[in-house]
mmCIF file of C-alpha atoms in Angstrom:
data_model
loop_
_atom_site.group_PDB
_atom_site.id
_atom_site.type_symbol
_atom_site.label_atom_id
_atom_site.label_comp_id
_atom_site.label_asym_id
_atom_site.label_seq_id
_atom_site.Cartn_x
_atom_site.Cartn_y
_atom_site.Cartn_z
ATOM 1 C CA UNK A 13 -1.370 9.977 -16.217
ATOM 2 C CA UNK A 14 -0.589 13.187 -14.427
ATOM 3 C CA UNK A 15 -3.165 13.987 -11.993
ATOM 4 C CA UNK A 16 -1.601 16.928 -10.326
ATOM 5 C CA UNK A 17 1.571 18.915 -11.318
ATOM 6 C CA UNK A 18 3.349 16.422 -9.276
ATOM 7 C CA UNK A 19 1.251 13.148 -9.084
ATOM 8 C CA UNK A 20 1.443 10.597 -11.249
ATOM 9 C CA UNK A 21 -0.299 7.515 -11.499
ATOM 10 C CA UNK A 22 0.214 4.824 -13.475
ATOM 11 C CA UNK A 23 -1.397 0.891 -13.550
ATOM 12 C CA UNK A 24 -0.168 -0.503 -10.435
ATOM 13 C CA UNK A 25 0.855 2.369 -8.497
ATOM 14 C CA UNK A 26 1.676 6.052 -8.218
ATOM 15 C CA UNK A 27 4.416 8.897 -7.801
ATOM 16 C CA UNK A 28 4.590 12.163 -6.294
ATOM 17 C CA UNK A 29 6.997 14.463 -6.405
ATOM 18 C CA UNK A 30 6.084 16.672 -3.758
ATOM 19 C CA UNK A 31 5.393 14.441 -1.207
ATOM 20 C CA UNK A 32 8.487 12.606 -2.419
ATOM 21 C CA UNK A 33 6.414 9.091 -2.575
ATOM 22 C CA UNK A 34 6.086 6.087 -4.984
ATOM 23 C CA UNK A 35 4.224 3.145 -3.867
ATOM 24 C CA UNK A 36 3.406 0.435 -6.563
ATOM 25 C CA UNK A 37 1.667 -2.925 -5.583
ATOM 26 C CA UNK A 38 1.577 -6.656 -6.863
ATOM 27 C CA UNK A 39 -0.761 -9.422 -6.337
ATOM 28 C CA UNK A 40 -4.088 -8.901 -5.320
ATOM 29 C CA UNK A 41 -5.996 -5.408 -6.438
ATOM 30 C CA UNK A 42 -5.143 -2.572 -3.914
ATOM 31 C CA UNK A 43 -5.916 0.376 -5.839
ATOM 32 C CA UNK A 44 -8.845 1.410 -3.287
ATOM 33 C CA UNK A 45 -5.750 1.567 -0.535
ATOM 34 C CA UNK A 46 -3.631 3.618 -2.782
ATOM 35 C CA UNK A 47 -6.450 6.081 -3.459
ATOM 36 C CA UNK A 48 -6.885 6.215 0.388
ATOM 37 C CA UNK A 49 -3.489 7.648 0.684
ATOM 38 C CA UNK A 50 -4.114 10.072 -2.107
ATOM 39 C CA UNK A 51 -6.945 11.385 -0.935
ATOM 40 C CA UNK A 52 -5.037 11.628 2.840
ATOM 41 C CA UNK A 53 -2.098 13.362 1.234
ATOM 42 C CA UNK A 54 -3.657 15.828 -0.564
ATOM 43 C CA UNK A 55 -7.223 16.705 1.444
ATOM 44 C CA UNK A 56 -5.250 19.554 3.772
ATOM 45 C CA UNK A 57 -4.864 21.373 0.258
ATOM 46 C CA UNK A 58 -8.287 20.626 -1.480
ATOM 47 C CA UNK A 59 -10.897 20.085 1.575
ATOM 48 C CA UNK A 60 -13.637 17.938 2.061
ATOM 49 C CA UNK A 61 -15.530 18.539 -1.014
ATOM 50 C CA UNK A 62 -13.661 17.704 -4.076
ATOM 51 C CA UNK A 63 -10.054 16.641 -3.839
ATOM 52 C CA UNK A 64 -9.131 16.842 -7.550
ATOM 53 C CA UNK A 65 -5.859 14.594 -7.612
ATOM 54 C CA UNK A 66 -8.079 11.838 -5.909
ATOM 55 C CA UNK A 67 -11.062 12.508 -8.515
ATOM 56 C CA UNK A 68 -8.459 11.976 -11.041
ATOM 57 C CA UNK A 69 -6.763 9.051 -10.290
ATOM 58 C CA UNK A 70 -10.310 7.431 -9.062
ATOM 59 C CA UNK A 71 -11.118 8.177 -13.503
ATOM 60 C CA UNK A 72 -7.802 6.858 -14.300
ATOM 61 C CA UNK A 73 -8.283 3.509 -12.560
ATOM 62 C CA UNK A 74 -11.730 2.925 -12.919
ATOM 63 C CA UNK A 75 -12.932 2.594 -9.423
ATOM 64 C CA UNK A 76 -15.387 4.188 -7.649
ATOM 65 C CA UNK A 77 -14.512 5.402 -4.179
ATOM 66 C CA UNK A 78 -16.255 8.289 -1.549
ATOM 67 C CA UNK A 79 -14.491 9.617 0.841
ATOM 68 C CA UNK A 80 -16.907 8.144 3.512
ATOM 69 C CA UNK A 81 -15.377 4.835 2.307
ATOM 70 C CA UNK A 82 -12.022 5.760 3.208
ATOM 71 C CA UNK A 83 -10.934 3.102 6.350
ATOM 72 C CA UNK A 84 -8.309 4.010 8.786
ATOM 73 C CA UNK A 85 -7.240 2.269 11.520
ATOM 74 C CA UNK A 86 -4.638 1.760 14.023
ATOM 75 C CA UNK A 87 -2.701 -1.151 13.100
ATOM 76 C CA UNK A 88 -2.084 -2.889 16.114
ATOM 77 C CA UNK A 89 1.189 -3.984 16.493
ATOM 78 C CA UNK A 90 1.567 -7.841 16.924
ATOM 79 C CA UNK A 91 5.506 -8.798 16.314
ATOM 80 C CA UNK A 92 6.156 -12.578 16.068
ATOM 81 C CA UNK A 93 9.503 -13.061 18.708
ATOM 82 C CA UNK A 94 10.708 -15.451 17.029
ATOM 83 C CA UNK A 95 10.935 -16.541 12.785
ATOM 84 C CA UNK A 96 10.951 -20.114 12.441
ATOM 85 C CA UNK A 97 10.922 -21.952 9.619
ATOM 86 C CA UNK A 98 6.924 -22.549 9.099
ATOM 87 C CA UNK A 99 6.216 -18.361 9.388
ATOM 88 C CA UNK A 100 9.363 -18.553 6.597
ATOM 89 C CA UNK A 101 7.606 -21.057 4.505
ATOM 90 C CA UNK A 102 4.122 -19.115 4.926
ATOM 91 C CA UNK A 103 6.038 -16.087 3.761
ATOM 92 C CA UNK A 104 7.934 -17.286 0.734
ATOM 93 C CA UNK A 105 5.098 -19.176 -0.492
ATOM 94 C CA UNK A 106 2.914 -15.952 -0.504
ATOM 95 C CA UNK A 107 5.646 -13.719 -2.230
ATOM 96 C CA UNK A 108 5.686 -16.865 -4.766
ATOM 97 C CA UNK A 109 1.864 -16.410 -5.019
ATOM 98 C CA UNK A 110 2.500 -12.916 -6.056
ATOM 99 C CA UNK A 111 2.803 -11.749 -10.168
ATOM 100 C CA UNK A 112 6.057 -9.310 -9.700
ATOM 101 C CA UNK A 113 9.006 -8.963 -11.756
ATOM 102 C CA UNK A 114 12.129 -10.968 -10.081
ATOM 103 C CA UNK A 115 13.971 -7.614 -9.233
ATOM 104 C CA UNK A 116 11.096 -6.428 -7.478
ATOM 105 C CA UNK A 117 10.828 -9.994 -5.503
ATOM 106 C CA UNK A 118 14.495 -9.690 -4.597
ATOM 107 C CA UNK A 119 13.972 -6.605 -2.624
ATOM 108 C CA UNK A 120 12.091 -8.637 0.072
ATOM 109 C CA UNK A 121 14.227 -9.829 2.412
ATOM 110 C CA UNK A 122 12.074 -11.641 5.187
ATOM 111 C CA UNK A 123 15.105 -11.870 7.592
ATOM 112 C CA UNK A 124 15.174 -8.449 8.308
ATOM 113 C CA UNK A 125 11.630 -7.822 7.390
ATOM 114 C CA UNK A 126 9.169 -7.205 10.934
ATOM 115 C CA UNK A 127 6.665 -9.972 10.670
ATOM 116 C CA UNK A 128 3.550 -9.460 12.385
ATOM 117 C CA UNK A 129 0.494 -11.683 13.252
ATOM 118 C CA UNK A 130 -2.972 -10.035 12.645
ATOM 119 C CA UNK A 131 -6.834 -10.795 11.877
ATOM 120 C CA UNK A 132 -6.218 -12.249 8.661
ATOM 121 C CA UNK A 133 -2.962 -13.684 8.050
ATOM 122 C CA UNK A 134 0.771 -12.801 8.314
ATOM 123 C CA UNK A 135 2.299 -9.247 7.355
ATOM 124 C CA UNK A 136 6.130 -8.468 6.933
ATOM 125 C CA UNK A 137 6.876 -5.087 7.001
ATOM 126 C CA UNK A 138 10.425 -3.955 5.555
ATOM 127 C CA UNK A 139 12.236 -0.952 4.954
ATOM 128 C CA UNK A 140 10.726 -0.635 1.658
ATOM 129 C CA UNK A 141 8.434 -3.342 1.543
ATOM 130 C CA UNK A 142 5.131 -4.802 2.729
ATOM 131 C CA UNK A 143 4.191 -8.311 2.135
ATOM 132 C CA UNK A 144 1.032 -9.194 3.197
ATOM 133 C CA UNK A 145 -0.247 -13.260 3.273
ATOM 134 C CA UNK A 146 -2.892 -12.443 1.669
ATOM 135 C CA UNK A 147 -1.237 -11.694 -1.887
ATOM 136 C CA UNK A 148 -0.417 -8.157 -1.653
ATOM 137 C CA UNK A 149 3.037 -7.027 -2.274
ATOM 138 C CA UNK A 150 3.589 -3.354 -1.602
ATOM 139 C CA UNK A 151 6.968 -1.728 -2.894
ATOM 140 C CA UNK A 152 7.997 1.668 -1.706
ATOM 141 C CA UNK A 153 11.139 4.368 -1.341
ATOM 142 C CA UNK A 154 10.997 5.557 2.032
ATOM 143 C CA UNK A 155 9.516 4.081 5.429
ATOM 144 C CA UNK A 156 7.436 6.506 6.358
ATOM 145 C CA UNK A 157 5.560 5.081 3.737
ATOM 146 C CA UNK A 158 4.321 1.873 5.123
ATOM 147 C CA UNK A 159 2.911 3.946 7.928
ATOM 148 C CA UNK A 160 0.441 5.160 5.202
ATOM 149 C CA UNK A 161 0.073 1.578 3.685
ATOM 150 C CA UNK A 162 -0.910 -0.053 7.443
ATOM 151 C CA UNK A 163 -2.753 2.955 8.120
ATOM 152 C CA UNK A 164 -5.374 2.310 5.391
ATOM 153 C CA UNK A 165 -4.719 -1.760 5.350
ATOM 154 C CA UNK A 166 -8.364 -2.006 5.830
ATOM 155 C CA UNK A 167 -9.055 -0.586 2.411
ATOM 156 C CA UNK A 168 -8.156 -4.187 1.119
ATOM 157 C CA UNK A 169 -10.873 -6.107 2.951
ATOM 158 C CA UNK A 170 -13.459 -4.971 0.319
ATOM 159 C CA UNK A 171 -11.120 -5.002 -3.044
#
């Protein structure tokens, strides 16, 4: 559905052509995160009151969301030194856990991935990926991307 001359959103993710951003997700339910970053990209433009391309896809997927429940937070870096073989098996077994299409499952590559240590699990952060223990898989084309994603990770503690 095209919420904005540029933004489109779609089941299990969304692309803009302005901002140059698609993000689409796997696993667990993260649309609340992805409306997050909407709402972020496009509130300079619209204001407080009534950011239509949020409003929109909000309708489209069928989830209720203010803008008072938008979380941010500083993700607090917490790099594991070294990846040994139980962090790998943690790691595969979530991206296992996680309904995606084999091509999109290929594109993880744990070895070069950043793997982190936080509240609630393990998080590998890639180029164009984020994997999170939890059951989220996060696919995206650019890394400034999964600034946006950790930015608003705890959007996903309430999905």
């Amino acid at each position: 559905m095209m919420c904005e001359e540029k933004l489109e959103v779609f089941e299990n993710g969304f692309r803009d052509g302005r901002f140059n951003i698609e993000i689409q997700f796997y696993g667990k339910e993260a649309r609340k995160l992805l409306l997050a970053i909407i709402r972020e990209l496009y509130l300079p433009d619209y204001g407080e009151d009534y950011v239509y391309p949020f409003e929109c896809a909000k309708e489209f997927w069928g989830r209720y969301l203010g803008g008072e429940d938008v979380v941010e937070e500083k993700f607090r870096v917490a790099p594991i030194k070294f990846l040994n073989q139980s962090v790998k098996n943690r790691l595969n077994k979530a991206l296992e856990g996680v309904d995606a299409p084999k091509n999109v499952k290929g594109i993880v590559d744990l070895e070069s991935a950043e793997i982190h240590k936080f509240k609630k699990g393990l998080l590998a952060v890639g180029r164009n990926f984020i994997l999170d223990e939890r059951g989220y898989l996060f696919v995206f084309n650019k890394p400034s991307v999964g600034e946006l994603i950790l930015k608003h990770l705890g959007m996903l503690d309430g999905a």
